Amino acid sequence: MHSPVYFFKSALPGWFLLLLNLGLQSAHASDFGNLGLIKTPSARFSPDATLSATLSFDEVADIYNISYQATPWAEATFRYTIFNPREVVGSKDELRDRSYEVKFRLLRERYLLPQIAVGVRDILGTGAWEGEYIVVSKAHGSFDASLGLGWGRLGSRGGVSNPLGIFGDGFDRRPTGSTGGEFGGESRGASFFRGDVGFFGGVSYQIPQKPIKFLVEYSSDVYAREVNLGTLDNPSPWNFGVQWAPLANIAVTASWVRGDSIGINFSSKIDTKANPPKKLGARFYSSTEPRALSKAPENLDLNSWYDRLLYDVERSGLRLHSATLRPGSRTAQLELSNDSYALTSDAVQRALLMAEIHLPARVSSLDVLLRENGYIAPTLEYRLKRITADPRQRNVLGVRSQSIAGDSSSRIRVLEGRTIAKPSNTTDYGYPKLNFGADLATRVQLMDPDAPLRGQVYAKLSARASLADNLDVWGVYAQDIYNDFSTDRVSNSRIQRVRSDINRYLTEGQSGIDQLYVEYHKSATSSLHYRAYAGILEAMYGGAGVEVLYAPFKSRIAVGATVNVLRQRGFEKNFEFLDYQTVTGFLSLYYATPFYNVDAAVHAGRYLGKDRGYTFEARRTFDSGFSLGGFFTRTNVSAEDFGEGSFDKGLFFRIPFNGLLPGNTRSAYTTILRPLERDGGRRLEDFSGSIWFNQRATRYDALDRQKKRMVP
């Protein structure tokens, strides 16, 4: 049984704005998503941290690709294929296939040396596109030529003996049948680089000073599968194409493939690595100006530096909790939270600028005690430059002011987090405080064999009641506007249906309560953080739980634990619950690797279906807020009981809106993309070890890299 994949959390601008923003650099992907010619791969790679989307259409298959340049030398692609999309008369091909591909650079191109890469297509699963390759590419002027040696489908035309046979007879024969496991989803390792090989290659020609490129290639795929199923008849190995890049970020390729049909390819890319440019905050007259200009409320004491600073800080999208400045002291302390800025460094820069203006003249040193999501974060020690207001600008904040010292990140040190024991000034936020929100949002379901795209548009009504410091009540209600989800395809799960009944919640509960829970979160020390919560936690489950994280300052290693007592909700998403109850619990080990900003975690414990095992995840996160990664889970549920896919796996995306929307915002589009919606190895994603990842923006290494950007 094929099951759909879901984007559980999305706001309406998410996928739409992603499509608009897919493109900050040139895009030249093959029909399979990775850099290549038309159907064949090349040894070319995108710039590091490039995220690309590619759509290709022809008579054999419509292919939807997401590729990511995970490191400068490794490219990964997730692919969804609809075979026989035009329903060729006589064809028996009805496959809907998910697959992964990886490609690694072995040698970088030099003056005389070509670039060399090795790759595996369809690395997991049933192997509809299975193949491995070694390919070399060499550029000369406007020409770029590639020549490759392929196995599997890429070695099926004019096959010759495998040169790897010198390492053993096992390389001479390629296994038959499903080497990806009886139920798919397993590694095809038993067939890698085995069997006869074939040659493929091609040449591209870029017209100088024009956004047009010509492509010609020889493919070593005979399309035996498609011929046997009646989709093709004696396909040619030659493919020809022309690529047009109207913008540096977008490419469109039209091709004549296999001698019998036209193909179309659309591709676009985005650089996830680049930090967004600084954005000026809201422009307003400082509280140092008369009330007529600053519009300061009457109860504001304009003689108090704290009141003046508080007024300007909050108008800038920051939150000032408390401060300490003892009589005669030259050092001040401010406890601050970032409410609006995508980059913590920009929030700090804004706070330091206003501190320079408002702190008494005797103050020469400032400690900024950061708080992130209510938890203690590192402290920033700053030597003030003593910025003076520019009288020509009437002190309008947001305009560069004059200073008496040069710009230097050496003025800032990142220290272990601390608290203010006895603040001299505190802000009374007048609890309880209520905040409401309303916007359009979507739920999207991909890869259902009956309908590759289903979705819902709904009005998302949200509320937050802050009862005290660190104590909140959260609520989200969904009011359906449009919904085409279906329960026609019934789950065939052989274990408890802890997730595969999601379509019943999307149809019977198309309008209803998504969340309604109370949460208390706090830091016991600068290294020990915890949160407790109870209520309706998500669309399918309610209950109570607690998470604890121990993360020492500057340490790359952290440990955590989570326990949840849960009960499954009724399908109408009201206050009714079903009989199924369970307890989940995990011990987590986190590691901030020193390589390419990759963070890794292992969670071991008990899952929603009462199965036991572990989840491994790795994410690459940039200071801009972009985060992409993958995960897999193995438990004591057998592949037979799990069903198609054999085990849970998927991709994680977090795409910030700050570069897409005017002004500053911390909002982001966050989603988990699974090739299958099954029941083994499933957790409550937001309640099973999330503090460490959510605190990443204020981790020591992230702040230390951004010190120069913090200086006003």
XYZ file of C-alpha atoms in Angstrom:
712
model
C 0.000 0.000 0.000
C 1.252 3.459 -0.856
C 0.613 6.062 1.802
C 0.860 9.839 1.556
C 3.370 12.188 3.052
C 2.387 15.247 5.040
C 3.468 18.788 5.750
C 2.018 18.978 9.257
C 2.925 22.553 10.148
C 2.571 25.244 7.549
C 1.283 28.756 7.192
C -0.209 29.737 3.871
C 2.725 31.982 2.903
C 5.131 29.079 3.584
C 5.091 26.977 0.442
C 4.016 29.925 -1.716
C 6.802 32.228 -0.549
C 9.283 29.373 -0.815
C 8.464 29.049 -4.503
C 8.828 32.783 -4.968
C 12.181 32.786 -3.218
C 13.615 29.679 -4.833
C 16.322 31.412 -6.659
C 19.252 33.516 -5.717
C 21.771 31.901 -8.050
C 21.973 30.026 -11.351
C 20.086 26.745 -11.697
C 21.099 24.029 -14.161
C 19.756 20.722 -12.863
C 19.090 17.563 -14.842
C 15.683 15.889 -14.924
C 16.784 13.952 -11.818
C 17.371 17.083 -9.763
C 21.137 16.935 -9.430
C 23.544 18.811 -11.679
C 23.923 17.085 -14.997
C 22.832 17.279 -18.617
C 19.317 16.004 -19.449
C 18.960 12.468 -18.079
C 22.578 11.770 -17.155
C 24.585 13.093 -14.204
C 27.754 15.153 -14.406
C 30.565 15.744 -11.920
C 29.352 19.308 -11.320
C 28.114 20.563 -7.950
C 26.189 23.606 -6.811
C 27.744 26.089 -4.380
C 27.719 24.882 -0.800
C 24.328 25.009 0.990
C 22.287 25.405 -2.201
C 18.693 24.192 -2.003
C 17.061 23.439 -5.347
C 13.679 22.336 -6.656
C 13.323 20.675 -10.057
C 10.224 19.588 -11.958
C 10.610 17.495 -15.112
C 7.900 16.129 -17.379
C 7.960 13.675 -20.267
C 6.106 10.612 -21.516
C 7.871 8.109 -19.258
C 7.687 9.972 -15.950
C 6.970 13.222 -14.165
C 9.750 13.707 -11.604
C 9.670 16.096 -8.639
C 13.060 16.672 -6.989
C 14.397 18.476 -3.952
C 18.205 18.615 -3.877
C 20.573 20.037 -1.322
C 24.287 20.709 -1.488
C 24.849 19.339 2.002
C 28.590 20.078 1.945
C 30.909 21.449 -0.778
C 31.548 17.853 -1.849
C 28.212 16.063 -1.191
C 24.864 16.481 -2.928
C 21.651 14.760 -1.793
C 18.353 14.477 -3.674
C 14.881 13.374 -2.631
C 12.743 12.355 -5.588
C 9.085 11.534 -6.206
C 8.201 9.970 -9.564
C 4.846 9.443 -11.247
C 5.483 6.847 -13.940
C 3.377 6.861 -17.119
C 1.743 10.207 -16.276
C 0.159 10.598 -19.729
C -1.379 7.089 -19.469
C 0.085 5.749 -22.701
C -2.302 3.325 -24.387
C -1.205 -0.221 -23.648
C 1.080 0.700 -20.755
C 0.673 -1.203 -17.490
C 2.871 1.161 -15.485
C 1.044 2.650 -12.478
C 4.002 3.111 -10.125
C 4.336 6.076 -7.769
C 7.879 5.947 -6.438
C 9.936 7.726 -3.776
C 13.711 7.580 -3.926
C 16.946 9.195 -2.724
C 20.204 9.911 -4.529
C 23.616 10.957 -3.263
C 26.653 12.204 -5.192
C 30.160 12.840 -3.848
C 33.055 14.753 -5.369
C 36.267 12.736 -5.462
C 38.535 15.228 -7.224
C 38.172 18.953 -7.841
C 38.830 20.200 -11.369
C 42.252 21.713 -12.015
C 43.892 23.229 -15.061
C 44.676 19.852 -16.634
C 42.661 17.541 -14.390
C 38.914 16.903 -14.746
C 36.444 16.918 -11.888
C 35.458 13.428 -10.746
C 32.347 12.360 -8.843
C 30.695 9.140 -7.737
C 27.005 8.675 -7.050
C 24.219 6.257 -6.212
C 20.746 6.755 -7.671
C 17.788 5.263 -5.758
C 19.938 4.469 -2.734
C 16.950 3.155 -0.738
C 13.852 1.238 -1.683
C 12.563 -0.871 -4.519
C 15.023 0.530 -7.062
C 12.823 1.747 -9.914
C 15.637 4.132 -10.949
C 18.487 2.097 -9.457
C 21.950 2.854 -10.729
C 25.437 3.854 -9.695
C 28.002 5.888 -11.583
C 31.448 7.401 -11.737
C 31.593 10.500 -13.912
C 34.245 13.006 -14.967
C 33.629 16.547 -16.251
C 35.981 19.009 -17.907
C 35.248 22.533 -19.056
C 36.975 24.374 -21.908
C 35.729 27.821 -22.776
C 31.983 27.637 -23.407
C 32.030 23.841 -23.614
C 31.574 21.457 -20.681
C 31.958 17.742 -21.395
C 31.129 14.773 -19.177
C 31.881 11.077 -19.513
C 30.633 8.445 -17.115
C 30.674 4.753 -16.291
C 27.328 3.443 -15.043
C 25.899 0.378 -13.311
C 22.294 -0.801 -13.035
C 20.009 1.171 -15.334
C 22.964 3.376 -16.220
C 24.857 0.299 -17.405
C 22.120 -1.469 -19.342
C 23.049 -0.310 -22.846
C 26.086 -1.873 -24.498
C 27.178 -3.376 -21.208
C 30.746 -4.518 -20.749
C 32.345 -6.498 -17.950
C 32.615 -4.755 -14.612
C 36.184 -3.534 -14.037
C 35.602 -3.942 -10.293
C 35.536 -7.694 -10.893
C 39.245 -7.704 -10.103
C 38.227 -7.286 -6.443
C 36.051 -10.405 -6.423
C 33.509 -12.392 -8.388
C 30.678 -10.732 -6.437
C 31.054 -7.594 -8.569
C 30.481 -9.498 -11.829
C 26.807 -10.292 -11.165
C 24.065 -7.873 -10.170
C 21.455 -9.304 -7.779
C 17.907 -9.597 -9.065
C 14.721 -8.886 -7.148
C 14.179 -6.201 -4.530
C 17.587 -5.537 -2.999
C 15.956 -2.696 -1.063
C 14.039 -5.144 1.099
C 10.755 -6.938 0.556
C 8.848 -3.837 1.656
C 11.240 -1.248 0.235
C 12.942 1.489 2.193
C 16.071 -0.531 2.971
C 19.530 0.173 1.533
C 20.335 -1.419 -1.826
C 23.891 -2.019 -0.644
C 23.911 -5.588 -1.944
C 23.668 -4.335 -5.546
C 25.917 -1.259 -5.465
C 28.443 -1.166 -8.358
C 27.682 -4.772 -9.336
C 27.003 -6.224 -12.767
C 27.878 -5.040 -16.262
C 28.706 -1.396 -16.895
C 27.869 1.035 -19.672
C 29.195 4.376 -20.856
C 27.255 7.633 -20.899
C 28.228 11.220 -21.508
C 27.484 14.478 -23.221
C 28.445 18.053 -23.942
C 26.883 21.407 -23.146
C 27.610 24.663 -24.964
C 26.885 28.032 -23.357
C 26.338 30.844 -25.868
C 28.649 33.654 -24.725
C 26.837 36.587 -23.109
C 23.485 34.868 -23.655
C 21.290 32.917 -21.195
C 21.048 29.980 -23.591
C 22.786 26.625 -23.423
C 22.649 23.690 -25.840
C 22.825 20.112 -24.544
C 23.476 16.771 -26.186
C 23.986 13.456 -24.411
C 24.252 9.714 -24.880
C 22.322 7.718 -22.260
C 23.246 4.193 -21.224
C 19.716 3.415 -19.946
C 17.735 1.102 -22.266
C 14.528 1.648 -20.225
C 13.975 -2.111 -20.001
C 11.359 -1.695 -17.285
C 9.293 0.778 -19.314
C 9.606 -1.283 -22.508
C 8.404 -4.389 -20.681
C 5.415 -2.478 -19.286
C 4.449 -1.114 -22.687
C 5.273 2.572 -22.152
C 8.164 2.692 -24.655
C 9.241 0.850 -27.780
C 12.945 0.761 -28.718
C 14.078 4.107 -27.187
C 17.066 5.912 -28.699
C 20.127 6.598 -26.499
C 20.399 10.194 -27.773
C 18.827 13.196 -26.063
C 19.013 16.826 -27.204
C 18.033 19.956 -25.323
C 18.185 23.716 -25.084
C 18.258 25.496 -21.766
C 17.105 29.056 -21.182
C 17.923 30.931 -17.964
C 15.828 34.118 -18.060
C 16.995 34.885 -14.525
C 20.144 33.833 -12.752
C 17.988 31.817 -10.389
C 15.715 29.984 -12.828
C 16.294 27.683 -15.784
C 13.870 26.101 -18.242
C 14.984 23.233 -20.465
C 13.142 21.838 -23.471
C 14.452 18.526 -24.786
C 13.874 15.840 -27.379
C 14.369 12.588 -25.499
C 14.756 8.964 -26.580
C 13.926 9.918 -30.175
C 10.171 9.935 -29.579
C 8.957 12.648 -27.195
C 9.405 16.148 -25.794
C 10.551 16.790 -22.241
C 10.297 19.947 -20.138
C 12.382 20.797 -17.073
C 11.935 23.688 -14.617
C 14.557 24.281 -11.943
C 15.411 26.943 -9.400
C 17.779 27.343 -6.445
C 18.330 29.354 -3.310
C 21.444 29.984 -1.267
C 20.552 28.974 2.301
C 23.942 29.976 3.641
C 23.944 33.708 3.108
C 22.923 35.923 5.994
C 20.199 38.389 5.088
C 21.187 42.058 4.905
C 20.575 44.167 7.957
C 17.156 45.746 8.024
C 16.516 49.025 9.762
C 14.084 48.710 12.613
C 11.036 50.881 13.002
C 11.948 54.570 12.661
C 10.717 56.702 15.522
C 11.757 59.650 17.628
C 13.654 58.572 20.716
C 12.227 59.026 24.188
C 15.051 61.539 24.763
C 12.989 63.944 22.661
C 10.061 65.944 24.059
C 6.787 64.083 24.456
C 5.316 65.902 21.471
C 7.888 64.211 19.217
C 8.502 60.919 20.998
C 4.794 60.400 21.826
C 5.851 59.083 25.197
C 2.933 58.263 27.532
C 2.329 60.595 30.466
C 3.188 57.913 33.030
C 6.686 57.541 31.544
C 9.368 59.144 33.712
C 11.563 60.881 31.154
C 14.115 61.568 33.898
C 14.687 57.810 34.336
C 17.198 56.242 31.974
C 15.453 52.876 32.451
C 12.039 54.216 31.448
C 13.466 55.925 28.389
C 15.394 52.808 27.380
C 12.389 50.534 27.997
C 10.135 52.667 25.815
C 12.528 52.648 22.875
C 13.540 49.002 23.283
C 9.962 47.747 23.140
C 9.160 49.883 20.097
C 12.142 48.224 18.429
C 10.774 44.704 18.881
C 12.766 43.734 21.970
C 11.747 42.968 25.530
C 13.562 44.480 28.488
C 12.848 42.420 31.620
C 15.097 44.039 34.199
C 18.337 45.927 34.747
C 20.935 46.713 37.376
C 22.971 49.875 37.712
C 24.263 50.537 41.213
C 25.022 54.108 42.364
C 28.491 55.095 41.205
C 28.964 51.869 39.201
C 30.438 52.010 35.695
C 28.880 48.655 34.728
C 25.208 48.098 33.844
C 23.301 44.867 33.300
C 20.277 44.433 31.038
C 18.100 41.316 30.779
C 16.703 41.156 27.229
C 14.619 38.918 24.949
C 14.425 39.041 21.166
C 10.838 39.129 19.919
C 11.235 40.288 16.326
C 14.682 39.801 14.770
C 15.533 36.739 12.684
C 19.201 37.048 13.688
C 19.969 37.388 17.369
C 22.967 39.522 16.418
C 20.650 42.136 14.880
C 18.564 42.229 18.049
C 21.713 42.685 20.114
C 22.984 45.426 17.798
C 19.733 47.321 18.211
C 19.824 46.946 21.992
C 23.449 48.095 22.192
C 22.721 51.132 20.037
C 19.963 52.278 22.376
C 22.017 51.452 25.455
C 24.755 53.707 24.095
C 22.224 56.540 23.831
C 20.302 56.071 27.083
C 22.721 54.763 29.717
C 24.210 57.395 32.023
C 27.473 58.908 30.807
C 29.528 57.245 33.540
C 28.712 53.740 32.260
C 31.546 52.232 30.238
C 30.687 48.526 30.360
C 27.438 46.681 29.718
C 26.375 43.072 30.290
C 23.449 41.931 28.122
C 21.815 38.892 29.719
C 20.012 37.164 26.856
C 16.842 35.129 27.273
C 15.610 32.781 24.536
C 12.117 31.312 24.738
C 12.165 32.055 28.447
C 15.418 30.177 29.092
C 18.765 31.558 30.238
C 21.068 32.155 27.275
C 24.694 33.414 27.209
C 25.628 36.844 28.503
C 27.330 39.387 26.241
C 29.921 41.673 27.803
C 30.244 44.921 25.827
C 32.599 47.891 26.176
C 30.580 50.940 25.210
C 31.719 53.335 22.517
C 29.469 56.108 23.857
C 27.550 56.951 20.742
C 26.225 60.498 20.685
C 23.086 61.528 18.900
C 23.537 63.381 15.625
C 21.787 66.732 16.068
C 21.327 67.019 12.327
C 19.036 63.969 12.421
C 16.951 64.980 15.431
C 17.887 61.622 16.995
C 15.528 59.529 14.880
C 16.415 55.960 15.819
C 17.310 53.840 12.820
C 19.595 56.544 11.394
C 23.300 55.935 11.875
C 24.569 57.979 14.816
C 27.997 59.455 15.420
C 30.457 57.628 17.626
C 33.786 58.423 19.185
C 35.341 55.010 18.586
C 35.871 52.641 15.691
C 33.958 49.480 14.931
C 35.491 46.374 16.512
C 34.066 42.996 17.487
C 36.735 42.831 20.190
C 34.398 45.023 22.223
C 32.119 41.999 22.775
C 32.761 38.802 24.705
C 30.366 35.854 24.943
C 30.174 34.648 28.542
C 28.202 32.009 30.393
C 24.594 32.932 31.060
C 23.682 34.463 34.392
C 20.765 36.020 36.249
C 20.348 39.346 38.027
C 19.981 38.502 41.688
C 18.630 41.869 42.847
C 17.761 44.083 39.887
C 17.591 47.802 40.493
C 14.874 48.116 37.820
C 12.204 45.666 36.674
C 9.433 45.810 34.098
C 5.892 45.061 35.206
C 4.208 43.405 32.237
C 0.834 43.377 33.945
C 0.045 39.666 33.898
C -2.140 38.100 32.755
C -1.595 39.271 29.179
C -3.594 38.082 26.171
C -2.433 37.971 22.555
C -4.523 36.880 19.594
C -3.662 36.052 16.010
C -5.545 35.192 12.843
C -4.126 34.187 9.483
C -4.626 31.789 6.613
C -2.806 28.483 6.773
C -2.556 25.248 4.823
C -2.165 21.553 5.349
C -0.641 19.801 2.362
C -0.519 16.084 1.610
C 1.820 14.796 -1.084
C 2.453 11.481 -2.794
C -0.930 9.816 -2.341
C -1.095 7.453 -5.357
C -4.726 8.416 -5.962
C -3.989 12.152 -5.895
C -0.354 13.349 -5.668
C -1.474 16.649 -4.141
C -4.243 17.161 -1.617
C -4.635 20.066 0.726
C -6.652 22.252 3.013
C -6.877 26.013 3.343
C -8.137 27.140 6.712
C -8.317 30.141 8.989
C -5.859 29.680 11.836
C -7.052 31.393 15.008
C -4.413 31.448 17.727
C -4.223 32.790 21.249
C -1.611 33.032 23.992
C -2.399 33.886 27.575
C 0.708 34.753 29.592
C -0.297 34.150 33.204
C 3.112 34.887 34.727
C 6.773 34.816 33.830
C 7.376 31.568 31.913
C 3.748 30.366 32.330
C 1.573 30.396 29.202
C -1.637 28.942 27.851
C -1.549 28.263 24.115
C -4.556 27.729 21.873
C -5.034 27.138 18.133
C -8.364 26.621 16.391
C -8.699 25.751 12.687
C -11.740 26.859 10.707
C -11.969 25.033 7.388
C -12.237 27.043 4.159
C -11.310 24.482 1.496
C -10.531 20.788 1.966
C -10.097 17.907 -0.509
C -8.600 15.275 1.814
C -10.070 11.789 1.502
C -10.355 8.594 3.552
C -10.847 6.373 0.480
C -7.462 4.751 1.014
C -7.707 2.947 4.361
C -4.591 2.167 6.398
C -3.459 -1.469 6.333
C -1.195 -1.043 9.349
C -0.498 -4.193 11.346
C 0.332 -2.249 14.499
C -1.611 0.384 16.442
C -2.651 3.185 14.077
C -0.945 6.000 15.920
C -0.422 8.122 12.773
C -1.807 6.413 9.667
C -5.388 7.424 10.543
C -4.443 11.089 10.069
C -6.865 11.457 7.144
C -9.796 10.874 9.476
C -8.667 13.884 11.511
C -8.317 15.910 8.311
C -11.852 15.073 7.139
C -14.006 14.461 10.218
C -12.085 17.184 12.061
C -11.570 19.607 9.201
C -12.547 22.360 11.665
C -11.561 21.958 15.277
C -9.105 22.497 18.106
C -5.524 21.873 17.043
C -3.916 22.813 20.375
C -4.991 23.967 23.821
C -2.401 23.452 26.535
C -0.627 25.113 29.424
C 3.184 25.256 29.493
C 5.707 26.238 32.132
C 9.315 26.658 31.004
C 12.339 27.839 32.941
C 16.072 27.462 33.522
C 17.137 26.052 36.870
C 20.716 27.141 36.098
C 22.487 28.478 33.030
C 23.022 24.871 31.919
C 19.839 23.130 33.094
C 16.558 23.914 31.348
C 13.135 22.318 31.606
C 9.521 22.646 30.568
C 6.263 20.997 31.624
C 3.019 21.003 29.653
C -0.497 19.545 29.769
C -3.594 19.680 27.583
C -4.386 19.127 23.911
C -0.865 19.002 22.525
C -1.586 18.457 18.817
C -4.239 17.327 16.352
C -4.068 13.639 17.356
C -2.968 13.576 21.009
C -3.497 15.185 24.353
C -1.809 14.566 27.682
C 0.980 15.831 29.871
C 4.736 15.707 29.817
C 8.061 17.140 30.871
C 11.362 17.746 29.081
C 14.730 18.398 30.715
C 17.954 19.508 28.990
C 21.473 19.761 30.392
C 23.667 21.822 28.063
C 26.902 23.175 29.597
C 28.225 26.484 28.295
C 30.599 26.118 25.311
C 30.159 22.344 25.342
C 29.368 20.670 22.033
C 27.567 17.884 23.881
C 24.238 18.050 25.697
C 21.896 15.461 27.163
C 18.155 15.510 27.667
C 15.127 13.461 28.676
C 11.428 13.587 27.787
C 8.420 11.747 29.237
C 4.856 12.083 27.908
C 1.634 10.474 29.172
C -0.748 10.580 26.200
C -4.222 9.686 25.022
C -5.422 9.682 21.437
C -8.005 12.331 20.540
C -11.347 11.839 18.848
C -11.409 12.355 15.096
C -13.578 15.478 15.258
C -10.830 17.361 17.154
C -13.062 18.511 19.981
C -12.698 17.572 23.642
C -13.434 13.869 23.118
C -10.755 11.194 23.435
C -10.452 7.606 22.214
C -9.537 4.625 24.366
C -5.919 4.355 23.234
C -3.421 5.505 25.870
C 0.355 5.305 25.921
C 3.480 6.598 27.616
C 6.436 7.756 25.532
C 9.873 8.505 26.900
C 13.285 9.292 25.449
C 16.839 9.860 26.527
C 18.570 12.190 24.094
C 22.202 12.882 23.278
C 22.999 16.040 21.262
C 26.225 16.926 19.503
C 27.101 20.206 17.807
C 29.654 18.934 15.320
C 32.513 21.193 14.204
C 31.716 20.372 10.573
C 29.598 22.661 8.380
C 27.262 23.741 11.222
C 25.782 20.252 11.409
C 23.996 19.319 14.629
C 23.234 15.681 15.399
C 21.020 13.974 17.954
C 20.085 10.455 19.013
C 16.823 9.818 20.859
C 16.355 6.360 22.380
C 13.193 5.195 24.050
C 9.510 4.268 23.695
C 7.356 5.549 20.823
C 3.649 6.233 20.300
C 2.968 2.679 19.134
C 4.668 1.297 22.291
C 7.584 0.124 20.157
C 11.127 0.723 21.367
C 14.184 1.888 19.480
C 16.117 4.993 18.504
C 15.933 8.001 16.196
C 19.003 9.577 14.628
C 18.721 13.069 13.174
C 21.162 15.550 11.699
C 20.464 19.155 10.746
C 22.579 21.769 9.093
C 21.607 25.196 10.434
C 22.829 28.609 9.393
C 22.831 31.868 11.304
C 20.243 33.145 8.818
C 17.755 30.681 10.324
C 17.711 28.198 7.455
C 17.834 24.617 8.669
C 17.705 21.423 6.646
C 18.296 17.863 7.732
C 17.215 14.268 7.773
C 16.349 11.537 10.226
C 15.592 7.839 10.471
C 14.118 5.653 13.195
C 14.671 1.968 13.864
C 12.545 0.141 16.428
C 11.593 -3.423 17.319
C 8.753 -3.251 14.758
C 9.730 -5.595 11.920
C 9.687 -4.462 8.295
C 6.750 -6.800 7.710
C 4.701 -5.216 10.497
C 5.815 -1.700 9.585
C 4.717 -2.170 5.988
C 5.891 -0.314 2.899
C 9.050 1.643 3.615
C 10.328 -0.787 6.296
C 11.136 2.003 8.812
C 10.375 5.683 9.446
C 12.553 8.270 7.731
C 12.243 11.781 6.386
C 13.556 15.294 5.841
C 13.325 18.427 7.981
C 13.071 21.982 6.625
C 12.990 25.366 8.319
C 12.819 28.331 5.959
C 12.751 31.802 7.566
C 10.412 34.474 6.255
C 12.747 37.334 7.168
C 14.248 37.492 3.676
C 10.831 37.371 2.042
C 8.793 39.859 4.039
C 9.325 43.547 4.748
C 10.530 44.411 8.206
C 12.019 42.035 10.746
C 10.349 38.765 11.720
C 11.248 35.524 13.473
C 8.506 33.626 11.648
C 9.506 30.628 9.591
C 8.032 27.838 7.514
C 8.815 24.569 9.284
C 7.875 21.162 7.960
C 8.766 17.485 8.080
C 8.607 15.607 4.781
C 8.123 11.846 5.015
C 7.989 9.511 2.015
C 5.384 7.414 3.873
C 2.878 7.969 6.666
C 3.162 4.834 8.823
C 2.912 3.980 12.521
C 6.251 2.573 13.604
C 8.792 4.807 15.320
C 6.517 7.833 15.651
C 6.808 10.631 18.235
C 5.178 13.932 19.086
C 7.640 16.004 17.080
C 7.364 19.198 19.163
C 7.265 17.397 22.506
C 10.061 14.855 22.244
C 13.338 16.693 22.687
C 13.096 20.151 21.126
C 14.633 22.594 23.631
C 18.192 22.091 22.368
C 17.343 22.750 18.716
C 15.077 25.691 19.592
C 17.905 27.348 21.549
C 20.439 27.100 18.746
C 20.297 30.797 17.791
C 21.812 31.739 21.171
C 24.344 28.945 21.443
C 27.921 30.065 22.107
C 29.305 29.251 18.663
C 26.417 30.986 16.861
C 26.852 34.168 18.897
C 30.649 34.154 18.695
C 30.529 34.082 14.864
C 28.233 37.088 14.786
C 30.080 39.460 17.130
C 31.094 41.877 14.396
C 27.476 42.201 13.274
C 26.424 43.063 16.835
C 28.557 46.176 17.199
C 26.491 49.355 16.594
